Amino acid sequence: MSKKITTIYSCSKCDAQFNKWEGRCNECGAWGSIKKFQLDQHERVKADTRVDALSTVDLSKISNENIKRQKTGISELDRVLGDGLVPGSLLLMAGEPGIGKSTLLAQLVISLLDKNPLYVSGEESARQVKNRFDRLYQEKKPLKFLGETNVEKIIATIEKEKPGLVVIDSIQTTYSLLSDSDPGSINQIRTATMRFLELAKKNNITIILVGHITKDGNVAGPKSLEHIVDAVFYLENSRNNQFRILRAIKNRYGSVNEIGVFNMTGIGLAEMKNPSQVFIDEEQKDVPGSVVSMIQEGSRPFLVEIQALVSKTAFGYPQRKASGYDLNRLQVLISVISKRAGMNLSNQDVIINTVGGLKVNDPAIDLAICLAIIYSRLNQSSPRNQLVIGEIGLGGEVRQISNLKNRLNEATKLGFKSAIAPLNKTEIKNLKQIKIKELKDALSLIK
Ligand code: TYD
Ligand code: MG
């Protein structure tokens, strides 16, 4: 019989486990971080022994009251949250350092001052935080701040002060005495998050955690917390650094498709209520290879402009580049154009760009991508007041898209006179629809 392991060695930085001591952790490379732990055999025995059964709850007997949401007063934020904050929820606001997480949450706190909010910061002093608040808000009103990193002390303060909203900036700087790992390690931030979750549910307060992610990914951070919290939001830069885009990645209380668009100004993040203006280049007139489409992120349709540049490959393998769009999807569409529309692109470089730097995932943009490429190849311009929407299948067929009517209506409001769209029965006043069945029909329209 194999011998029972009674001691293990664990890294206090990354929690990797080893069966012998080492000077350097093989997993994360930290020096002197490996500590010895004694496994308690009794605990395991205790866990194995029989326990009494619990009584279950009949879900049909639970009343179906609506969750009362707290509107934040920042409409771009409200929409992404799912129509406001839900009491007793734990939210995570993640993003790269310097993107504006603290600024957005400071604006939120200011907007909900009458709810007795508490701003906890472990990375900035009271003076630094005050400076930011002064920039965002001129009036002097009492605002509670706590500069602390010890989770137990923060929790005790919250239980005493009973705030309606708590911001913890950031979760990576906090540490709980319940965990032996170093501050900032995955184990630590997980323990801290669990404690805040418990606190939020028990006292019915909304707690927002700030989480930093690094430029190259999600080292030791928010990714490992996503399953614990109720909702996860990412604040990111548009590619040209002009705008900040807030996205819900997970949301127990709302849709994950919504996005909020902000502009960083000298006095905080300003809401961009009409993103259509942002993602198309209004100044530009007809340029070959430029096509306007309508995407829908969540409940809101808005315009994006797709630009394509097709040029002869100088030597070797043809290049395919995409910014703001999935490169694999681009490769697929190029194959469809070659095979189904009979346009040879095997000796052409193809570059795709979305204006305004938005990352687009909506399949309704497929046809616009294809047409942008075709227009650029033929060196022709698409009419500026013509919208292009439709999904493309591998057979070159133009497929139905979701919310077509909604998108077309929005397009007429924005002054579009015609649209190339999939076959459909919708008729829209003042909009001439060119309904096409296959990609090659679109090609014959151009030629
Ligand atoms: P910050 O919210 O501190 O970023 P994060 O908490 O995500 O690390 O702010 C980031 C940047 O925004 C910082 O470089 C300063 C700038 N900023 C403005 O341009 N205008 C403002 O009103 C504020 C408060 C900050
Ligand atoms: Mg910050």
GROMACS .gro file of C-alpha atoms and ligand atoms in nm:
model
  473
    1MET     CA    1   0.000   0.000   0.000
    2SER     CA    2   0.130   0.344  -0.082
    3LYS     CA    3   0.233   0.562   0.205
    4LYS     CA    4  -0.012   0.843   0.297
    5ILE     CA    5   0.125   1.189   0.229
    6THR     CA    6   0.115   1.394   0.545
    7THR     CA    7   0.322   1.698   0.445
    8ILE     CA    8   0.304   1.906   0.131
    9TYR     CA    9   0.500   2.207   0.013
   10SER     CA   10   0.305   2.491  -0.138
   11CYS     CA   11   0.407   2.814  -0.309
   12SER     CA   12   0.268   3.120  -0.133
   13LYS     CA   13   0.266   3.317  -0.461
   14CYS     CA   14   0.088   3.083  -0.701
   15ASP     CA   15  -0.032   2.800  -0.471
   16ALA     CA   16   0.140   2.528  -0.674
   17GLN     CA   17   0.200   2.216  -0.465
   18PHE     CA   18   0.513   2.001  -0.446
   19ASN     CA   19   0.611   1.694  -0.250
   20LYS     CA   20   0.953   1.823  -0.153
   21TRP     CA   21   1.096   2.159  -0.065
   22GLU     CA   22   1.253   2.364  -0.342
   23GLY     CA   23   1.429   2.698  -0.335
   24ARG     CA   24   1.246   2.822  -0.641
   25CYS     CA   25   0.889   2.756  -0.746
   26ASN     CA   26   0.881   2.559  -1.071
   27GLU     CA   27   0.545   2.706  -1.166
   28CYS     CA   28   0.580   3.081  -1.117
   29GLY     CA   29   0.955   3.114  -1.073
   30ALA     CA   30   0.940   3.290  -0.734
   31TRP     CA   31   1.236   3.238  -0.500
   32GLY     CA   32   1.193   3.131  -0.137
   33SER     CA   33   0.816   3.115  -0.159
   34ILE     CA   34   0.772   2.742  -0.090
   35LYS     CA   35   0.637   2.666   0.257
   36LYS     CA   36   0.572   2.339   0.437
   37PHE     CA   37   0.216   2.240   0.534
   38GLN     CA   38   0.103   1.956   0.757
   39LEU     CA   39  -0.204   1.772   0.626
   40ASP     CA   40  -0.451   1.710   0.903
   41GLN     CA   41  -0.560   1.344   0.876
   42HIS     CA   42  -0.835   1.397   1.130
   43GLU     CA   43  -1.008   1.651   0.913
   44ARG     CA   44  -1.046   1.407   0.633
   45VAL     CA   45  -1.188   1.145   0.868
   46LYS     CA   46  -1.429   1.403   1.006
   47ALA     CA   47  -1.545   1.494   0.658
   48ASP     CA   48  -1.610   1.129   0.576
   49THR     CA   49  -1.837   1.063   0.871
   50ARG     CA   50  -2.209   1.080   0.818
   51VAL     CA   51  -2.386   1.413   0.868
   52ASP     CA   52  -2.752   1.492   0.922
   53ALA     CA   53  -2.969   1.567   0.619
   54LEU     CA   54  -3.086   1.924   0.559
   55SER     CA   55  -3.438   2.025   0.471
   56THR     CA   56  -3.496   2.141   0.113
   57VAL     CA   57  -3.684   2.449  -0.003
   58ASP     CA   58  -3.988   2.438  -0.230
   59LEU     CA   59  -3.911   2.691  -0.503
   60SER     CA   60  -4.276   2.722  -0.606
   61LYS     CA   61  -4.353   2.864  -0.261
   62ILE     CA   62  -4.106   3.149  -0.297
   63SER     CA   63  -4.279   3.471  -0.395
   64ASN     CA   64  -4.180   3.616  -0.727
   65GLU     CA   65  -4.108   3.972  -0.637
   66ASN     CA   66  -3.922   4.186  -0.882
   67ILE     CA   67  -3.569   4.288  -0.799
   68LYS     CA   68  -3.562   4.655  -0.716
   69ARG     CA   69  -3.281   4.808  -0.912
   70GLN     CA   70  -3.097   5.124  -0.827
   71LYS     CA   71  -3.049   5.346  -1.132
   72THR     CA   72  -2.702   5.496  -1.134
   73GLY     CA   73  -2.789   5.811  -1.324
   74ILE     CA   74  -2.520   5.730  -1.585
   75SER     CA   75  -2.732   5.586  -1.866
   76GLU     CA   76  -2.448   5.415  -2.056
   77LEU     CA   77  -2.354   5.237  -1.734
   78ASP     CA   78  -2.715   5.153  -1.644
   79ARG     CA   79  -2.773   4.980  -1.974
   80VAL     CA   80  -2.464   4.761  -1.940
   81LEU     CA   81  -2.553   4.678  -1.578
   82GLY     CA   82  -2.897   4.561  -1.694
   83ASP     CA   83  -3.099   4.868  -1.593
   84GLY     CA   84  -2.922   4.962  -1.273
   85LEU     CA   85  -2.753   4.810  -0.970
   86VAL     CA   86  -2.908   4.515  -0.790
   87PRO     CA   87  -2.885   4.527  -0.409
   88GLY     CA   88  -2.682   4.246  -0.255
   89SER     CA   89  -2.477   4.185  -0.569
   90LEU     CA   90  -2.102   4.157  -0.607
   91LEU     CA   91  -1.966   4.306  -0.928
   92LEU     CA   92  -1.620   4.304  -1.081
   93MET     CA   93  -1.494   4.593  -1.292
   94ALA     CA   94  -1.183   4.480  -1.474
   95GLY     CA   95  -0.949   4.657  -1.710
   96GLU     CA   96  -0.591   4.755  -1.779
   97PRO     CA   97  -0.425   5.002  -1.545
   98GLY     CA   98  -0.497   5.361  -1.644
   99ILE     CA   99  -0.806   5.282  -1.849
  100GLY     CA  100  -1.041   5.474  -1.618
  101LYS     CA  101  -1.190   5.220  -1.377
  102SER     CA  102  -1.136   5.439  -1.071
  103THR     CA  103  -1.273   5.738  -1.261
  104LEU     CA  104  -1.591   5.562  -1.368
  105LEU     CA  105  -1.654   5.425  -1.020
  106ALA     CA  106  -1.584   5.764  -0.863
  107GLN     CA  107  -1.848   5.910  -1.096
  108LEU     CA  108  -2.086   5.634  -0.990
  109VAL     CA  109  -2.023   5.708  -0.622
  110ILE     CA  110  -2.083   6.079  -0.681
  111SER     CA  111  -2.405   6.004  -0.862
  112LEU     CA  112  -2.528   5.791  -0.569
  113LEU     CA  113  -2.408   6.013  -0.284
  114ASP     CA  114  -2.744   5.995  -0.109
  115LYS     CA  115  -2.703   5.617  -0.073
  116ASN     CA  116  -2.416   5.670   0.172
  117PRO     CA  117  -2.147   5.507  -0.045
  118LEU     CA  118  -1.805   5.403   0.083
  119TYR     CA  119  -1.492   5.418  -0.134
  120VAL     CA  120  -1.218   5.181  -0.019
  121SER     CA  121  -0.877   5.211  -0.176
  122GLY     CA  122  -0.568   5.010  -0.107
  123GLU     CA  123  -0.359   5.163  -0.380
  124GLU     CA  124  -0.419   5.537  -0.349
  125SER     CA  125  -0.407   5.766  -0.047
  126ALA     CA  126  -0.705   5.971   0.072
  127ARG     CA  127  -0.546   6.279  -0.086
  128GLN     CA  128  -0.502   6.115  -0.426
  129VAL     CA  129  -0.858   5.990  -0.424
  130LYS     CA  130  -0.981   6.332  -0.311
  131ASN     CA  131  -0.797   6.495  -0.600
  132ARG     CA  132  -0.983   6.275  -0.843
  133PHE     CA  133  -1.317   6.343  -0.679
  134ASP     CA  134  -1.247   6.719  -0.684
  135ARG     CA  135  -1.186   6.697  -1.055
  136LEU     CA  136  -1.514   6.523  -1.114
  137TYR     CA  137  -1.730   6.708  -0.869
  138GLN     CA  138  -1.712   7.065  -0.754
  139GLU     CA  139  -1.967   7.071  -0.473
  140LYS     CA  140  -1.845   6.975  -0.128
  141LYS     CA  141  -2.054   6.699   0.024
  142PRO     CA  142  -1.945   6.440   0.279
  143LEU     CA  143  -1.803   6.131   0.117
  144LYS     CA  144  -1.668   5.835   0.308
  145PHE     CA  145  -1.326   5.699   0.225
  146LEU     CA  146  -1.127   5.415   0.376
  147GLY     CA  147  -0.761   5.349   0.296
  148GLU     CA  148  -0.720   4.987   0.401
  149THR     CA  149  -0.609   4.656   0.255
  150ASN     CA  150  -0.701   4.413   0.531
  151VAL     CA  151  -1.026   4.242   0.432
  152GLU     CA  152  -1.137   4.173   0.789
  153LYS     CA  153  -1.093   4.540   0.885
  154ILE     CA  154  -1.277   4.653   0.572
  155ILE     CA  155  -1.565   4.416   0.648
  156ALA     CA  156  -1.588   4.533   1.010
  157THR     CA  157  -1.602   4.895   0.890
  158ILE     CA  158  -1.871   4.818   0.634
  159GLU     CA  159  -2.079   4.641   0.899
  160LYS     CA  160  -2.048   4.946   1.124
  161GLU     CA  161  -2.103   5.218   0.863
  162LYS     CA  162  -2.376   5.034   0.670
  163PRO     CA  163  -2.312   5.198   0.331
  164GLY     CA  164  -2.555   5.143   0.044
  165LEU     CA  165  -2.273   5.094  -0.205
  166VAL     CA  166  -1.909   4.994  -0.161
  167VAL     CA  167  -1.624   5.025  -0.410
  168ILE     CA  168  -1.308   4.822  -0.338
  169ASP     CA  169  -1.021   4.960  -0.545
  170SER     CA  170  -0.860   4.714  -0.609
  171ILE     CA  171  -0.917   4.350  -0.513
  172GLN     CA  172  -0.550   4.271  -0.590
  173THR     CA  173  -0.431   4.495  -0.307
  174THR     CA  174  -0.649   4.337  -0.039
  175TYR     CA  175  -0.552   4.041   0.177
  176SER     CA  176  -0.746   3.825   0.416
  177LEU     CA  177  -0.605   3.675   0.733
  178LEU     CA  178  -0.788   3.354   0.645
  179SER     CA  179  -0.539   3.280   0.366
  180ASP     CA  180  -0.168   3.215   0.412
  181SER     CA  181  -0.076   3.318   0.059
  182ASP     CA  182   0.089   3.645  -0.032
  183PRO     CA  183  -0.122   3.954  -0.117
  184GLY     CA  184  -0.198   3.957  -0.489
  185SER     CA  185  -0.178   3.578  -0.528
  186ILE     CA  186  -0.474   3.397  -0.676
  187ASN     CA  187  -0.556   3.225  -0.350
  188GLN     CA  188  -0.559   3.556  -0.162
  189ILE     CA  189  -0.780   3.744  -0.404
  190ARG     CA  190  -1.015   3.449  -0.423
  191THR     CA  191  -1.049   3.431  -0.046
  192ALA     CA  192  -1.103   3.807  -0.029
  193THR     CA  193  -1.367   3.789  -0.303
  194MET     CA  194  -1.551   3.507  -0.125
  195ARG     CA  195  -1.559   3.716   0.191
  196PHE     CA  196  -1.700   4.018   0.007
  197LEU     CA  197  -1.959   3.796  -0.161
  198GLU     CA  198  -2.075   3.672   0.178
  199LEU     CA  199  -2.090   4.028   0.307
  200ALA     CA  200  -2.287   4.158   0.007
  201LYS     CA  201  -2.549   3.883   0.036
  202LYS     CA  202  -2.578   3.902   0.414
  203ASN     CA  203  -2.617   4.279   0.435
  204ASN     CA  204  -2.790   4.331   0.098
  205ILE     CA  205  -2.539   4.589  -0.025
  206THR     CA  206  -2.388   4.628  -0.368
  207ILE     CA  207  -2.012   4.581  -0.367
  208ILE     CA  208  -1.803   4.664  -0.673
  209LEU     CA  209  -1.453   4.522  -0.694
  210VAL     CA  210  -1.190   4.671  -0.920
  211GLY     CA  211  -0.956   4.418  -1.083
  212HIS     CA  212  -0.647   4.497  -1.288
  213ILE     CA  213  -0.558   4.294  -1.589
  214THR     CA  214  -0.222   4.310  -1.757
  215LYS     CA  215  -0.171   4.405  -2.119
  216ASP     CA  216  -0.078   4.053  -2.224
  217GLY     CA  217  -0.368   3.872  -2.060
  218ASN     CA  218  -0.511   3.801  -1.722
  219VAL     CA  219  -0.224   3.708  -1.497
  220ALA     CA  220  -0.327   3.628  -1.138
  221GLY     CA  221  -0.639   3.819  -1.171
  222PRO     CA  222  -0.996   3.878  -1.258
  223LYS     CA  223  -1.032   3.565  -1.473
  224SER     CA  224  -1.011   3.346  -1.164
  225LEU     CA  225  -1.288   3.549  -0.996
  226GLU     CA  226  -1.540   3.544  -1.278
  227HIS     CA  227  -1.727   3.240  -1.147
  228ILE     CA  228  -1.757   3.382  -0.796
  229VAL     CA  229  -1.904   3.726  -0.865
  230ASP     CA  230  -2.252   3.806  -0.998
  231ALA     CA  231  -2.138   4.016  -1.290
  232VAL     CA  232  -1.813   4.098  -1.467
  233PHE     CA  233  -1.752   4.414  -1.667
  234TYR     CA  234  -1.451   4.498  -1.876
  235LEU     CA  235  -1.356   4.854  -1.949
  236GLU     CA  236  -1.140   4.866  -2.259
  237ASN     CA  237  -0.992   5.107  -2.505
  238SER     CA  238  -1.122   5.139  -2.855
  239ARG     CA  239  -0.830   5.056  -3.080
  240ASN     CA  240  -0.748   5.415  -3.163
  241ASN     CA  241  -0.749   5.499  -2.789
  242GLN     CA  242  -1.017   5.757  -2.843
  243PHE     CA  243  -1.302   5.592  -2.658
  244ARG     CA  244  -1.360   5.369  -2.359
  245ILE     CA  245  -1.594   5.078  -2.412
  246LEU     CA  246  -1.766   4.907  -2.122
  247ARG     CA  247  -1.878   4.550  -2.183
  248ALA     CA  248  -2.056   4.296  -1.967
  249ILE     CA  249  -1.877   3.960  -1.987
  250LYS     CA  250  -2.106   3.791  -1.740
  251ASN     CA  251  -2.421   3.932  -1.587
  252ARG     CA  252  -2.664   3.745  -1.363
  253TYR     CA  253  -2.902   4.039  -1.380
  254GLY     CA  254  -2.893   4.144  -1.743
  255SER     CA  255  -2.779   4.087  -2.096
  256VAL     CA  256  -2.412   4.039  -2.180
  257ASN     CA  257  -2.442   4.194  -2.523
  258GLU     CA  258  -2.477   4.554  -2.415
  259ILE     CA  259  -2.191   4.796  -2.450
  260GLY     CA  260  -2.147   5.145  -2.312
  261VAL     CA  261  -1.933   5.399  -2.494
  262PHE     CA  262  -1.749   5.677  -2.310
  263ASN     CA  263  -1.502   5.945  -2.395
  264MET     CA  264  -1.229   6.037  -2.143
  265THR     CA  265  -1.233   6.413  -2.088
  266GLY     CA  266  -1.061   6.645  -1.844
  267ILE     CA  267  -1.354   6.606  -1.608
  268GLY     CA  268  -1.409   6.234  -1.620
  269LEU     CA  269  -1.575   5.993  -1.859
  270ALA     CA  270  -1.841   6.151  -2.078
  271GLU     CA  271  -2.119   5.935  -2.217
  272MET     CA  272  -2.137   5.888  -2.593
  273LYS     CA  273  -2.508   5.845  -2.636
  274ASN     CA  274  -2.501   5.814  -3.012
  275PRO     CA  275  -2.228   5.566  -3.100
  276SER     CA  276  -2.324   5.575  -3.469
  277GLN     CA  277  -2.144   5.905  -3.494
  278VAL     CA  278  -1.838   5.752  -3.341
  279PHE     CA  279  -1.787   5.449  -3.558
  280ILE     CA  280  -1.823   5.598  -3.901
  281ASP     CA  281  -1.607   5.861  -4.056
  282GLU     CA  282  -1.847   6.144  -4.130
  283GLU     CA  283  -1.603   6.364  -4.314
  284GLN     CA  284  -1.508   6.099  -4.561
  285LYS     CA  285  -1.677   6.090  -4.899
  286ASP     CA  286  -1.681   5.791  -5.131
  287VAL     CA  287  -1.361   5.593  -5.085
  288PRO     CA  288  -1.305   5.264  -5.265
  289GLY     CA  289  -1.343   4.972  -5.027
  290SER     CA  290  -1.541   5.153  -4.762
  291VAL     CA  291  -1.883   5.015  -4.666
  292VAL     CA  292  -2.123   5.111  -4.387
  293SER     CA  293  -2.310   4.845  -4.191
  294MET     CA  294  -2.539   4.833  -3.890
  295ILE     CA  295  -2.443   4.613  -3.598
  296GLN     CA  296  -2.647   4.544  -3.293
  297GLU     CA  297  -2.481   4.506  -2.956
  298GLY     CA  298  -2.753   4.422  -2.705
  299SER     CA  299  -3.061   4.636  -2.745
  300ARG     CA  300  -2.901   4.911  -2.948
  301PRO     CA  301  -2.823   4.907  -3.320
  302PHE     CA  302  -2.551   5.138  -3.448
  303LEU     CA  303  -2.347   5.205  -3.756
  304VAL     CA  304  -1.996   5.088  -3.823
  305GLU     CA  305  -1.781   5.157  -4.120
  306ILE     CA  306  -1.571   4.878  -4.266
  307GLN     CA  307  -1.267   4.962  -4.473
  308ALA     CA  308  -1.087   4.714  -4.691
  309LEU     CA  309  -0.764   4.750  -4.880
  310VAL     CA  310  -0.685   4.491  -5.143
  311SER     CA  311  -0.352   4.514  -5.319
  312LYS     CA  312  -0.136   4.284  -5.524
  313THR     CA  313   0.097   4.064  -5.318
  314ALA     CA  314   0.454   4.179  -5.376
  315PHE     CA  315   0.608   3.840  -5.315
  316GLY     CA  316   0.536   3.513  -5.141
  317TYR     CA  317   0.230   3.431  -4.945
  318PRO     CA  318  -0.064   3.680  -4.959
  319GLN     CA  319  -0.118   3.872  -4.636
  320ARG     CA  320  -0.447   3.889  -4.448
  321LYS     CA  321  -0.477   4.143  -4.169
  322ALA     CA  322  -0.777   4.244  -3.964
  323SER     CA  323  -0.811   4.503  -3.694
  324GLY     CA  324  -1.134   4.512  -3.499
  325TYR     CA  325  -1.241   4.189  -3.668
  326ASP     CA  326  -1.170   3.819  -3.630
  327LEU     CA  327  -0.888   3.714  -3.862
  328ASN     CA  328  -1.016   3.356  -3.895
  329ARG     CA  329  -1.356   3.482  -4.002
  330LEU     CA  330  -1.186   3.705  -4.258
  331GLN     CA  331  -1.000   3.406  -4.403
  332VAL     CA  332  -1.331   3.219  -4.433
  333LEU     CA  333  -1.499   3.511  -4.611
  334ILE     CA  334  -1.208   3.548  -4.852
  335SER     CA  335  -1.243   3.181  -4.946
  336VAL     CA  336  -1.617   3.229  -4.998
  337ILE     CA  337  -1.555   3.530  -5.224
  338SER     CA  338  -1.304   3.332  -5.432
  339LYS     CA  339  -1.514   3.020  -5.462
  340ARG     CA  340  -1.872   3.150  -5.472
  341ALA     CA  341  -1.838   3.492  -5.629
  342GLY     CA  342  -1.558   3.392  -5.862
  343MET     CA  343  -1.320   3.669  -5.761
  344ASN     CA  344  -0.966   3.543  -5.730
  345LEU     CA  345  -0.785   3.683  -5.426
  346SER     CA  346  -0.504   3.429  -5.403
  347ASN     CA  347  -0.246   3.680  -5.525
  348GLN     CA  348  -0.388   3.976  -5.331
  349ASP     CA  349  -0.313   4.110  -4.981
  350VAL     CA  350  -0.632   4.190  -4.791
  351ILE     CA  351  -0.647   4.431  -4.498
  352ILE     CA  352  -0.966   4.502  -4.304
  353ASN     CA  353  -1.025   4.781  -4.055
  354THR     CA  354  -1.325   4.897  -3.852
  355VAL     CA  355  -1.343   5.275  -3.817
  356GLY     CA  356  -1.337   5.404  -3.459
  357GLY     CA  357  -1.162   5.092  -3.337
  358LEU     CA  358  -1.463   4.890  -3.226
  359LYS     CA  359  -1.423   4.512  -3.202
  360VAL     CA  360  -1.712   4.367  -3.402
  361ASN     CA  361  -1.846   4.013  -3.352
  362ASP     CA  362  -2.192   4.051  -3.504
  363PRO     CA  363  -2.229   3.807  -3.799
  364ALA     CA  364  -2.461   4.057  -3.971
  365ILE     CA  365  -2.149   4.238  -4.082
  366ASP     CA  366  -2.025   3.952  -4.306
  367LEU     CA  367  -2.178   4.089  -4.624
  368ALA     CA  368  -2.032   4.434  -4.558
  369ILE     CA  369  -1.685   4.282  -4.514
  370CYS     CA  370  -1.722   4.090  -4.841
  371LEU     CA  371  -1.846   4.395  -5.029
  372ALA     CA  372  -1.572   4.616  -4.889
  373ILE     CA  373  -1.317   4.366  -5.021
  374ILE     CA  374  -1.492   4.341  -5.358
  375TYR     CA  375  -1.522   4.719  -5.392
  376SER     CA  376  -1.157   4.766  -5.307
  377ARG     CA  377  -1.049   4.497  -5.554
  378LEU     CA  378  -1.252   4.664  -5.829
  379ASN     CA  379  -1.139   5.007  -5.713
  380GLN     CA  380  -1.496   5.130  -5.687
  381SER     CA  381  -1.678   5.314  -5.412
  382SER     CA  382  -1.997   5.212  -5.241
  383PRO     CA  383  -2.265   5.485  -5.229
  384ARG     CA  384  -2.227   5.660  -4.896
  385ASN     CA  385  -2.598   5.646  -4.812
  386GLN     CA  386  -2.628   5.274  -4.875
  387LEU     CA  387  -2.630   5.033  -4.587
  388VAL     CA  388  -2.507   4.673  -4.621
  389ILE     CA  389  -2.622   4.397  -4.386
  390GLY     CA  390  -2.640   4.017  -4.398
  391GLU     CA  391  -2.465   3.705  -4.281
  392ILE     CA  392  -2.277   3.493  -4.534
  393GLY     CA  393  -2.286   3.114  -4.535
  394LEU     CA  394  -2.014   2.890  -4.673
  395GLY     CA  395  -2.221   2.833  -4.986
  396GLY     CA  396  -2.214   3.204  -5.058
  397GLU     CA  397  -2.578   3.243  -4.952
  398VAL     CA  398  -2.685   3.563  -4.780
  399ARG     CA  399  -2.856   3.466  -4.456
  400GLN     CA  400  -3.117   3.623  -4.235
  401ILE     CA  401  -2.997   3.831  -3.943
  402SER     CA  402  -3.152   3.910  -3.607
  403ASN     CA  403  -3.348   4.233  -3.555
  404LEU     CA  404  -3.347   4.323  -3.923
  405LYS     CA  405  -3.645   4.558  -3.897
  406ASN     CA  406  -3.499   4.734  -3.600
  407ARG     CA  407  -3.170   4.791  -3.780
  408LEU     CA  408  -3.332   4.913  -4.100
  409ASN     CA  409  -3.556   5.154  -3.910
  410GLU     CA  410  -3.255   5.296  -3.732
  411ALA     CA  411  -3.081   5.336  -4.068
  412THR     CA  412  -3.364   5.546  -4.213
  413LYS     CA  413  -3.354   5.766  -3.904
  414LEU     CA  414  -2.986   5.826  -3.973
  415GLY     CA  415  -3.055   5.926  -4.333
  416PHE     CA  416  -2.985   5.609  -4.530
  417LYS     CA  417  -3.180   5.584  -4.855
  418SER     CA  418  -3.105   5.228  -4.960
  419ALA     CA  419  -2.986   4.901  -4.811
  420ILE     CA  420  -2.847   4.576  -4.945
  421ALA     CA  421  -3.011   4.312  -4.725
  422PRO     CA  422  -3.097   3.942  -4.720
  423LEU     CA  423  -3.430   3.826  -4.867
  424ASN     CA  424  -3.706   3.929  -4.626
  425LYS     CA  425  -4.065   4.040  -4.607
  426THR     CA  426  -4.011   4.364  -4.418
  427GLU     CA  427  -4.089   4.688  -4.595
  428ILE     CA  428  -3.953   5.010  -4.452
  429LYS     CA  429  -4.085   5.350  -4.552
  430ASN     CA  430  -3.834   5.572  -4.735
  431LEU     CA  431  -3.579   5.293  -4.764
  432LYS     CA  432  -3.515   5.110  -5.088
  433GLN     CA  433  -3.409   4.756  -5.010
  434ILE     CA  434  -3.201   4.558  -5.256
  435LYS     CA  435  -3.277   4.206  -5.137
  436ILE     CA  436  -3.020   3.952  -5.244
  437LYS     CA  437  -3.002   3.578  -5.213
  438GLU     CA  438  -2.638   3.514  -5.285
  439LEU     CA  439  -2.307   3.692  -5.270
  440LYS     CA  440  -2.267   3.678  -5.646
  441ASP     CA  441  -2.592   3.880  -5.684
  442ALA     CA  442  -2.415   4.157  -5.494
  443LEU     CA  443  -2.119   4.129  -5.729
  444SER     CA  444  -2.341   4.167  -6.035
  445LEU     CA  445  -2.491   4.483  -5.878
  446ILE     CA  446  -2.148   4.640  -5.866
  447LYS     CA  447  -2.004   4.533  -6.196
  448TYD     P1  448  -0.793   5.598  -1.359
  448TYD     O1  449  -0.940   5.602  -1.336
  448TYD     O2  450  -0.707   5.625  -1.241
  448TYD     O3  451  -0.755   5.456  -1.422
  448TYD     P2  452  -0.755   5.310  -1.353
  448TYD     O4  453  -0.825   5.318  -1.222
  448TYD     O5  454  -0.827   5.221  -1.451
  448TYD     O6  455  -0.614   5.267  -1.340
  448TYD     O7  456  -0.762   5.706  -1.472
  448TYD     C1  457  -0.683   5.684  -1.581
  448TYD     C2  458  -0.641   5.805  -1.658
  448TYD     O8  459  -0.745   5.893  -1.685
  448TYD     C3  460  -0.533   5.882  -1.588
  448TYD     O9  461  -0.419   5.878  -1.673
  448TYD     C4  462  -0.584   6.021  -1.580
  448TYD     C5  463  -0.698   6.026  -1.675
  448TYD     N1  464  -0.808   6.113  -1.631
  448TYD     C6  465  -0.860   6.205  -1.721
  448TYD    O10  466  -0.815   6.219  -1.835
  448TYD     N2  467  -0.967   6.284  -1.681
  448TYD     C7  468  -1.022   6.274  -1.556
  448TYD    O11  469  -1.118   6.348  -1.524
  448TYD     C8  470  -0.966   6.178  -1.464
  448TYD     C9  471  -1.022   6.165  -1.326
  448TYD    C10  472  -0.860   6.099  -1.506
  449MG      MG  473  -0.737   5.295  -1.033
   0.00000   0.00000   0.00000
